[in-house]
Coordinates of N, CA and C and ligand atoms in Angstrom, one line a residue:
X1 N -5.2 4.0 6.9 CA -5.0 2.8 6.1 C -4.2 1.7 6.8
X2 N -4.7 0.7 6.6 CA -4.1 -0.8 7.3 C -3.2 -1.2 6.6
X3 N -1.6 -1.5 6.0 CA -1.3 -2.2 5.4 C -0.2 -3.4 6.2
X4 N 0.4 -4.1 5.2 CA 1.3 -5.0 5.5 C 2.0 -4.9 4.8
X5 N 3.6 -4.3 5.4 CA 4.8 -4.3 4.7 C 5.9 -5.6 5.1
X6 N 6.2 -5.9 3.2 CA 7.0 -7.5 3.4 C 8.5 -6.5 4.0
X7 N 8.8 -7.3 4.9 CA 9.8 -6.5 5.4 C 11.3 -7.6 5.6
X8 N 12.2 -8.0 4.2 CA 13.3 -8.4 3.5 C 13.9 -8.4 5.0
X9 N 14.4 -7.7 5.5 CA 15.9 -7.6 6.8 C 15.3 -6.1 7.2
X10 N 16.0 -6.1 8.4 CA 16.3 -4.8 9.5 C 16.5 -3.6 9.0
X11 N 17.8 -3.8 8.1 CA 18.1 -2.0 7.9 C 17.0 -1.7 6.3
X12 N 16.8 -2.5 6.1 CA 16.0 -2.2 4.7 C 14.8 -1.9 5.0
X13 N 14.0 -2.0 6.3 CA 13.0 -1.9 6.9 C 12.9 -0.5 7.5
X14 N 14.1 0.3 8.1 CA 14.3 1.4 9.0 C 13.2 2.7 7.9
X15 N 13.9 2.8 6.9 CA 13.6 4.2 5.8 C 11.8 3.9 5.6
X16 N 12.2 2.7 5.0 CA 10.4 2.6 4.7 C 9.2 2.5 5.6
X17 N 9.4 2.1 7.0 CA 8.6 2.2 7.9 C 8.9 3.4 7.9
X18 N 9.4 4.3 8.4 CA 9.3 6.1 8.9 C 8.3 6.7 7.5
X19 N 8.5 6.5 6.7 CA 8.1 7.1 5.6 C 6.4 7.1 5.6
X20 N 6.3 5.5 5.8 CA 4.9 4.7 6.1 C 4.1 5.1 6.9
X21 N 4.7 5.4 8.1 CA 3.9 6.0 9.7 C 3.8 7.3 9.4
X22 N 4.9 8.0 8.7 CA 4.4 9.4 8.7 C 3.4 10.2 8.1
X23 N 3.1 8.6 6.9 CA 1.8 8.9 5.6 C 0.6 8.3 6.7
X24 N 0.5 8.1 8.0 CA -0.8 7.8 8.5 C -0.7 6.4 8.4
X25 N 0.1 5.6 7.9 CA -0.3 3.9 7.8 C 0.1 3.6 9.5
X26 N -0.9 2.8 8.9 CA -0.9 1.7 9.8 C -0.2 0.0 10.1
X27 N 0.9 0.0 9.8 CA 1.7 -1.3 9.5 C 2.0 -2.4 10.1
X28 N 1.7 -3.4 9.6 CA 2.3 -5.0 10.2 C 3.1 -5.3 9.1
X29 N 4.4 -5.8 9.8 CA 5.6 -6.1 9.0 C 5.1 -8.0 8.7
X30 N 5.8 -8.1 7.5 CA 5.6 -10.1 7.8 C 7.5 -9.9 7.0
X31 N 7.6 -11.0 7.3 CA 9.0 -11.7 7.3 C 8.8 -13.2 6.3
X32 N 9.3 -12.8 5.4 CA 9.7 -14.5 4.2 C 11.0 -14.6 4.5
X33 N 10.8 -16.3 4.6 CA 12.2 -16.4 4.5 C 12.6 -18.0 3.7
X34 N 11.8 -18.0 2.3 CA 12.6 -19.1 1.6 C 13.6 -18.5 0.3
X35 N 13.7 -17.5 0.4 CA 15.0 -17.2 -0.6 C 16.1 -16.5 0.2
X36 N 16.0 -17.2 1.6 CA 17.7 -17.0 2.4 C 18.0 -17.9 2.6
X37 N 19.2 -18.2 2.2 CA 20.4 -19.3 2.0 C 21.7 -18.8 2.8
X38 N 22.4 -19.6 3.3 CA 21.8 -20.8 3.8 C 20.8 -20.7 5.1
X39 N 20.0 -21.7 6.2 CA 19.5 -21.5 7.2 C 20.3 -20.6 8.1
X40 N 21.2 -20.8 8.3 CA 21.8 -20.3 9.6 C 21.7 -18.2 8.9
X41 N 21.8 -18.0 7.7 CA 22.1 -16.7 7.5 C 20.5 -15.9 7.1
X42 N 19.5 -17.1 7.3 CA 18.1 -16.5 7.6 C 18.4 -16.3 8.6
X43 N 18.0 -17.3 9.7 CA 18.1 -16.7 11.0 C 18.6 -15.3 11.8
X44 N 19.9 -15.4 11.0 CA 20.6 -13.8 11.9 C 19.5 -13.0 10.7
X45 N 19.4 -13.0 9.8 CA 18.7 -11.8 9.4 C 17.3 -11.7 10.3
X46 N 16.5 -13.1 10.7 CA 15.2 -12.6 11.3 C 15.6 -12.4 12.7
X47 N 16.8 -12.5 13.2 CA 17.1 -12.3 14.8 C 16.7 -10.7 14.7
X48 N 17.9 -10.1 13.6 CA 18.0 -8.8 13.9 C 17.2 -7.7 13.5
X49 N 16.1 -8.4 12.6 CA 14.8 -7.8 12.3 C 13.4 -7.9 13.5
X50 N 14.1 -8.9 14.5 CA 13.2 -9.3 15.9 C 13.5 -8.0 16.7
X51 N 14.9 -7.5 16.7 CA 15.1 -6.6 18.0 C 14.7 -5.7 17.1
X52 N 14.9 -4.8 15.8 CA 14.7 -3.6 15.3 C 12.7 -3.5 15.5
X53 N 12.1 -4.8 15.0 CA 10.8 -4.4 15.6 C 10.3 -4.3 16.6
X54 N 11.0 -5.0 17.6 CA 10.8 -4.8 19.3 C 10.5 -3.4 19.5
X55 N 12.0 -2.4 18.8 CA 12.2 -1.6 19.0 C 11.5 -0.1 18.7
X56 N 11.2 -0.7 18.2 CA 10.2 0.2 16.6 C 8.6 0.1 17.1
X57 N 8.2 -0.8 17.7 CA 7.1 -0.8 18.5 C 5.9 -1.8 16.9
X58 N 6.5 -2.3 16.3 CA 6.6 -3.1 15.1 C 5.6 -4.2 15.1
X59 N 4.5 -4.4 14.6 CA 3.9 -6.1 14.4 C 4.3 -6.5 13.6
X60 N 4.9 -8.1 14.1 CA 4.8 -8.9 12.8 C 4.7 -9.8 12.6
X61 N 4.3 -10.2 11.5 CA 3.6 -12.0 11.4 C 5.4 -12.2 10.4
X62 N 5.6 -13.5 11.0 CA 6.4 -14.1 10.8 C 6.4 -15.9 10.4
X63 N 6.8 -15.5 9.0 CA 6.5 -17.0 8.3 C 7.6 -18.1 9.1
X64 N 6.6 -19.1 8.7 CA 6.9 -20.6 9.4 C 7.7 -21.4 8.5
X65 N 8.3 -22.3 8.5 CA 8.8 -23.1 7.9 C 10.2 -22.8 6.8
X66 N 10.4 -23.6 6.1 CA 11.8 -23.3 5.5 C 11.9 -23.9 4.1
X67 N 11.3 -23.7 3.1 CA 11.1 -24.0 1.6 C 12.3 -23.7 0.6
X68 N 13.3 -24.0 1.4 CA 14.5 -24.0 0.1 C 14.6 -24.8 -0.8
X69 N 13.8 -25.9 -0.8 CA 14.1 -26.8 -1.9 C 12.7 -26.4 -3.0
X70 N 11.8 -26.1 -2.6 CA 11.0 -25.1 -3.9 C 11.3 -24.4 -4.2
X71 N 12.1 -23.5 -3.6 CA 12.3 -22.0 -4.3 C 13.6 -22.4 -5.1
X72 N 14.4 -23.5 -5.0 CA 15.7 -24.2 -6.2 C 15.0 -24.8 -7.1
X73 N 13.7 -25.6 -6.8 CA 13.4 -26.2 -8.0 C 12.5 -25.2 -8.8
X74 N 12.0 -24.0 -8.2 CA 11.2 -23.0 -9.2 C 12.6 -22.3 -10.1
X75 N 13.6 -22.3 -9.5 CA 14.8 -21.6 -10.3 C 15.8 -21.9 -11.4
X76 N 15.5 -23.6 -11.2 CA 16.4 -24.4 -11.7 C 16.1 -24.1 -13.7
X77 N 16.9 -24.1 -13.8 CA 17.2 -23.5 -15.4 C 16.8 -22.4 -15.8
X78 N 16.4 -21.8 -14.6 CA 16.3 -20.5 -14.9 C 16.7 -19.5 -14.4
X79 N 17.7 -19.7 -13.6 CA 18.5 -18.7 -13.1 C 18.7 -17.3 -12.7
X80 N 18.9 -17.0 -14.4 CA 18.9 -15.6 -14.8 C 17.6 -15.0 -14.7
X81 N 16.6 -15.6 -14.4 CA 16.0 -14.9 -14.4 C 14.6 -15.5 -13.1
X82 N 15.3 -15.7 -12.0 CA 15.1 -16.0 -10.7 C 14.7 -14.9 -10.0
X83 N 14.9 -13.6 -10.3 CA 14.7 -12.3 -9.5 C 12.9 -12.3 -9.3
X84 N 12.6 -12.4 -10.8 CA 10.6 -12.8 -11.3 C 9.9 -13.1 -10.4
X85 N 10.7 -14.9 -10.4 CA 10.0 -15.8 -9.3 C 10.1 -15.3 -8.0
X86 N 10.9 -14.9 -7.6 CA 11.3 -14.4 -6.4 C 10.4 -13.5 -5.7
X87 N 10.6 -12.0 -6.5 CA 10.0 -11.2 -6.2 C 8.4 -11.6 -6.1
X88 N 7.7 -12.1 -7.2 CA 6.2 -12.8 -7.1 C 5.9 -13.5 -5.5
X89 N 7.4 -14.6 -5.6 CA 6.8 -15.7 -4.4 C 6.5 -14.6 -3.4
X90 N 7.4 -13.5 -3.1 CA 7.4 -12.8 -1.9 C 6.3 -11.6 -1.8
X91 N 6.1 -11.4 -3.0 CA 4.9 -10.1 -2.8 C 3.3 -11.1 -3.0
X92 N 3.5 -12.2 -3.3 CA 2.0 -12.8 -3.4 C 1.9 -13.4 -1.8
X93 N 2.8 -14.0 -1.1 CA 2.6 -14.2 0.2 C 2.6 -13.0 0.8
X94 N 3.0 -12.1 0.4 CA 2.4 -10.6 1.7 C 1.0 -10.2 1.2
X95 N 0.4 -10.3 0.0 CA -1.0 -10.3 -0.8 C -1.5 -10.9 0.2
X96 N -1.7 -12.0 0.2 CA -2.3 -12.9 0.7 C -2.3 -13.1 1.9
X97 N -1.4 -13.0 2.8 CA -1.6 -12.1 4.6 C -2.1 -11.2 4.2
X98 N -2.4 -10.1 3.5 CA -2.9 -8.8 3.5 C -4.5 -9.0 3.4
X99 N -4.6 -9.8 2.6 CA -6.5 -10.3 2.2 C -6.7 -10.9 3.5
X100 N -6.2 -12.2 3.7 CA -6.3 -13.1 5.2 C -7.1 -11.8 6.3
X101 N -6.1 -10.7 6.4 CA -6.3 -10.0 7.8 C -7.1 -8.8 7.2
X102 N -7.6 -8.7 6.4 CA -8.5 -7.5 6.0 C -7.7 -6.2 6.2
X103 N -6.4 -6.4 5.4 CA -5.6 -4.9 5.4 C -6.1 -4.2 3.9
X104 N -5.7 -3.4 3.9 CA -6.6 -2.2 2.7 C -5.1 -2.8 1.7
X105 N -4.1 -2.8 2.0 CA -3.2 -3.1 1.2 C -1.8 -3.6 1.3
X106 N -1.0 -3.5 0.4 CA 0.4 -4.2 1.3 C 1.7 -3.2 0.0
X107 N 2.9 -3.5 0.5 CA 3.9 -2.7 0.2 C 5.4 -3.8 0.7
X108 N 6.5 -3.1 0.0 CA 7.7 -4.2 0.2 C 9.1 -3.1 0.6
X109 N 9.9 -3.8 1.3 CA 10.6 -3.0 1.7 C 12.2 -3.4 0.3
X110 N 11.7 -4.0 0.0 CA 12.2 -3.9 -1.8 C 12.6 -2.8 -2.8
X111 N 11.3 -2.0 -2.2 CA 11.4 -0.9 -3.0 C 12.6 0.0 -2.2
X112 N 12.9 -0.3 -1.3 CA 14.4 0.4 -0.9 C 15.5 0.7 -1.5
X113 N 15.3 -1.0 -1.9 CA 17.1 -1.0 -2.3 C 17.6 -0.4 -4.0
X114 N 19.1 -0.1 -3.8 CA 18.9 0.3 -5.2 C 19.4 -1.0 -6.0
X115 N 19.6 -2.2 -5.0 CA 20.5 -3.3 -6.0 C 18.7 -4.5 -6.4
X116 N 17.8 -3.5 -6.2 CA 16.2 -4.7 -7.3 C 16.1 -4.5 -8.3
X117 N 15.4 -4.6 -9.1 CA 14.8 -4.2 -10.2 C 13.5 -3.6 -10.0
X118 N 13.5 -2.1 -9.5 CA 12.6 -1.3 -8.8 C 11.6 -1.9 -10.0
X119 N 11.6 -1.5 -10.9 CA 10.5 -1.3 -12.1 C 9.6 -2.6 -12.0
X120 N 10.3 -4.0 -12.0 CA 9.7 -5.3 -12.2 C 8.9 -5.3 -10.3
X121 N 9.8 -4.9 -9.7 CA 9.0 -5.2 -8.4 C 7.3 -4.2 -8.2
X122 N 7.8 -3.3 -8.9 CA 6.0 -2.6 -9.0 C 5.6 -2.9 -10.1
X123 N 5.9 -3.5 -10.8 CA 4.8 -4.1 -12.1 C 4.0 -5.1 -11.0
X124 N 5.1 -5.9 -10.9 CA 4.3 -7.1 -9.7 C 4.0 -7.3 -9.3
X125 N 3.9 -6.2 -8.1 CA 3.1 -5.2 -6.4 C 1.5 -5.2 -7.6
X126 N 1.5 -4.4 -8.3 CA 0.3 -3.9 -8.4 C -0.1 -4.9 -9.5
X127 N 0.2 -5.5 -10.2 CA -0.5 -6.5 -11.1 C -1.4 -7.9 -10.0
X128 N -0.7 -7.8 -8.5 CA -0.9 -8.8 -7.5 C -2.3 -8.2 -6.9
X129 N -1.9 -6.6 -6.8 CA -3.1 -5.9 -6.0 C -4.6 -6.4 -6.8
X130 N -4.2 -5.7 -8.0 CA -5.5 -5.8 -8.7 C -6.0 -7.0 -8.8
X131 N -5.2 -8.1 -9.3 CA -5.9 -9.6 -8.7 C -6.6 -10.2 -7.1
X132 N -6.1 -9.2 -6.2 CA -6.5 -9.9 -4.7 C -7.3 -8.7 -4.6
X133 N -8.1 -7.4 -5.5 CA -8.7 -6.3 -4.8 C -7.8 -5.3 -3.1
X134 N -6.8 -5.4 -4.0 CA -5.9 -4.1 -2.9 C -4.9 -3.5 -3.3
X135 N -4.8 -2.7 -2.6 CA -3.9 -1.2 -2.8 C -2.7 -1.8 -2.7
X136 N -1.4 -1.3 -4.0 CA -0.2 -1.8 -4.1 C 0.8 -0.5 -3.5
X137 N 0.8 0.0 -2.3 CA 1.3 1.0 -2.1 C 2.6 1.0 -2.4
X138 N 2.8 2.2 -3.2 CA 4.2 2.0 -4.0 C 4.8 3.7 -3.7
X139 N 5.6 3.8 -3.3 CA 6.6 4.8 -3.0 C 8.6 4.3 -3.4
X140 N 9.3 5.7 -4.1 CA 10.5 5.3 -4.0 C 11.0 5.5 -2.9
X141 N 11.1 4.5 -2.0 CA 12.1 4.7 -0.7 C 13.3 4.4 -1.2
X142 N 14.1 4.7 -2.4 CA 15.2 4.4 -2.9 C 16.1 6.0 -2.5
X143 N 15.2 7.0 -2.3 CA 15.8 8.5 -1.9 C 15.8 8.5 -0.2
X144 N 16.2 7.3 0.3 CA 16.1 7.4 1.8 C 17.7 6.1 2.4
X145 N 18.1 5.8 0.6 CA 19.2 4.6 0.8 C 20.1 5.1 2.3
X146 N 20.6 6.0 1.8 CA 22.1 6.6 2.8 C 21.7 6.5 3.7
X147 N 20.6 7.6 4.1 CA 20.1 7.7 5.8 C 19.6 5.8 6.4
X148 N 19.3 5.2 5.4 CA 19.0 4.1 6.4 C 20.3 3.2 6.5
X149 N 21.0 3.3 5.6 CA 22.9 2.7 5.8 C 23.0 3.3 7.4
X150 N 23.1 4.5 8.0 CA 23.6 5.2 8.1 C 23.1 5.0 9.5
X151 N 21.6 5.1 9.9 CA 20.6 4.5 10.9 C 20.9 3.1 11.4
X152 N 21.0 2.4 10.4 CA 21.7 1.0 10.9 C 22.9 0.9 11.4
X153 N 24.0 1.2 10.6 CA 25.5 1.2 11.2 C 25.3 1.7 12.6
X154 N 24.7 3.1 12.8 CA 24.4 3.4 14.2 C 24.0 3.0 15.1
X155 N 22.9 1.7 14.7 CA 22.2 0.7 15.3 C 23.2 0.1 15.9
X156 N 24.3 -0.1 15.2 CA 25.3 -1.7 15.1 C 24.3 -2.7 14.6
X157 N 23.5 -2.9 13.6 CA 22.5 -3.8 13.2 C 23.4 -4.7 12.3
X158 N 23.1 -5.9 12.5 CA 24.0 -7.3 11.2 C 23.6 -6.7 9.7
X159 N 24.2 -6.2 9.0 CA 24.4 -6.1 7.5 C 24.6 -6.9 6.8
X160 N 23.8 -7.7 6.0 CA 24.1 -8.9 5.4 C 24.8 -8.3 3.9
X161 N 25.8 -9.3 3.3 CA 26.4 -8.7 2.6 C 26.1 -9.5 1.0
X162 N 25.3 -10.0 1.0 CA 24.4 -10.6 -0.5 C 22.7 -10.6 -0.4
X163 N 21.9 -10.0 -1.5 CA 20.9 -10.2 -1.3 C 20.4 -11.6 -0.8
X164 N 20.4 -12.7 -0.9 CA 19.5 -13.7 0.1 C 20.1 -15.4 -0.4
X165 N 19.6 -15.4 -2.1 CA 20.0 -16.4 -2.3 C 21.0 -17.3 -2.4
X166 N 21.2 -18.7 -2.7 CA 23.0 -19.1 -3.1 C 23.6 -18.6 -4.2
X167 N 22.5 -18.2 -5.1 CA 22.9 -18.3 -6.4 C 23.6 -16.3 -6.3
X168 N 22.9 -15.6 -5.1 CA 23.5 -14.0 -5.2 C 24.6 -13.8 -4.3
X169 N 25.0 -15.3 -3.6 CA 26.2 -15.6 -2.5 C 27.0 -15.6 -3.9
X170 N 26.9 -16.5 -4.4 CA 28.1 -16.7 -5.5 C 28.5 -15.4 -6.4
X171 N 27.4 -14.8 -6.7 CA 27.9 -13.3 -7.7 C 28.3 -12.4 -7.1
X172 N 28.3 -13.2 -5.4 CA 28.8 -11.5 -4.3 C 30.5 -11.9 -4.4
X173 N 30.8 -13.2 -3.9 CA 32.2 -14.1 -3.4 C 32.8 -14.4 -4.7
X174 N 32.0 -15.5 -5.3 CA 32.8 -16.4 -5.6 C 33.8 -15.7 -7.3
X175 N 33.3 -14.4 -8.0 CA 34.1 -13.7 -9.3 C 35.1 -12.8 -8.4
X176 N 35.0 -12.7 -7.1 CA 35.9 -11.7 -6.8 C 36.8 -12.1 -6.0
X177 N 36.4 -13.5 -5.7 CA 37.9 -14.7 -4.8 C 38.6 -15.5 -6.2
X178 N 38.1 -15.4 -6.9 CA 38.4 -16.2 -8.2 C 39.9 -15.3 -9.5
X179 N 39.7 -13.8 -8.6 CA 40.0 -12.9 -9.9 C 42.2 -13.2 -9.2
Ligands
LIG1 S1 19.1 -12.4 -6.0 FE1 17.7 -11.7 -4.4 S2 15.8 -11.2 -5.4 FE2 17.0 -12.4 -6.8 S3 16.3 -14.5 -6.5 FE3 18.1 -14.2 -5.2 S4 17.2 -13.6 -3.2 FE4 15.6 -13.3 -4.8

C-alpha cells in the first residue's frame, strides 16, 4: 500500500514511520506548515525534518508558501476551539496530495503525540477518507511516545517546545512566566 504520511516535525515522525515500513507501507511524508508560528520556528522545524528524511531514506512533498494570516482569520473567535480547524486544514491537504498522486491512503503523525486530541484527529482522518475514497490508516503510535523522545534526543534533533501555533506559544510561556 502507497500512502502519505502528514508528517508535523522530525521526532514525531521517527515512531510512526518504523511502525509504517514495518506494516509493508509504502510512504511519502508531506510537510504543512501554516499553523507554525512564528516563520523563523517553521523553518527550524522543516530544516530538521529535511536531515531526519535525508536520513531515513524519506520522500517528501513539501508545502509551498506561508498562510498565517488564514489560519488567524479561520481562528479568530474561536480559539478554543482551533484544534478542529487545525487538525481538518492539515489532514484535508495530506487527503488531497494523497488523491492528486494516486496513493491508496494517507495517515498523520498526530496520532503520535499524547498532547492531540487522539479521538477528534481520527474522527477527521476517516470522515476525510470516506469523502475523497481512501483509506484513513489509523494506528496508536501513542505506545511508541518514549522510544521516539528517546531516538531523537539521541539524534540531537531540535525539539520544539509548543505544539505550532501563537495561540499554544502562549499556553506553553506566557501562565508560567506570569505565575
Ligand atoms: S494548538 Fe496545535 S493543533 Fe491546536 S491549533 Fe495550535 S498548532 Fe493546531
Amino acid at each position: 500500500m502507497r500512502i502519505v504520511l502528514h508528517t508535523c516535525c522530525g521526532p514525531c515522525s521517527i515512531y510512526p514511520l518504523g511502525v509504517l515500513r514495518n506494516m509493508g507501507m509504502e510512504v511519502m511524508g508531506y510537510f504543512y506548515r501554516h499553523n507554525i508560528h512564528p516563520f523563523t520556528e517553521c523553518m527550524k522545524r522543516e530544516a530538521t525534518l529535511r536531515d531526519y528524511a535525508d536520513q531515513m531514506n524519506l520522500k517528501m512533498i513539501w508545502q509551498k508558501g506561508y498562510e498565517l494570516e488564514e489560519f488567524l482569520r479561520a481562528v479568530t473567535f474561536r480559539e478554543q476551539n482551533r484544534c478542529r480547524y487545525c487538525y481538518h486544514a492539515r489532514l484535508k491537504a495530506s487527503a488531497l496530495v494523497a488523491k492528486k498522486g494516486k496513493f491508496d491512503g494517507f495517515s498523520t503523525t498526530l496520532l503520535y503525540s499524547k498532547f492531540q486530541n487522539h479521538a477528534l484527529i481520527t474522527e477527521i482522518g476517516q470522515d476525510l477518507a470516506k469523502q475523497y475514497g481512501l483509506k484513513f490508516i489509523y494506528h496508536d503510535f501513542r505506545e511508541g511516545w518514549k522510544q521516539g523522545i528517546e531516538t531523537s534526543k539521541a539524534l540531537g534533533m531540535y525539539r520544539q517546545q509548543y505544539c505550532g501555533c501563537i495561540y499554544s506559544e502562549k499556553d506553553r510561556y506566557y501562565a508560567k512566566n506570569e505565575e
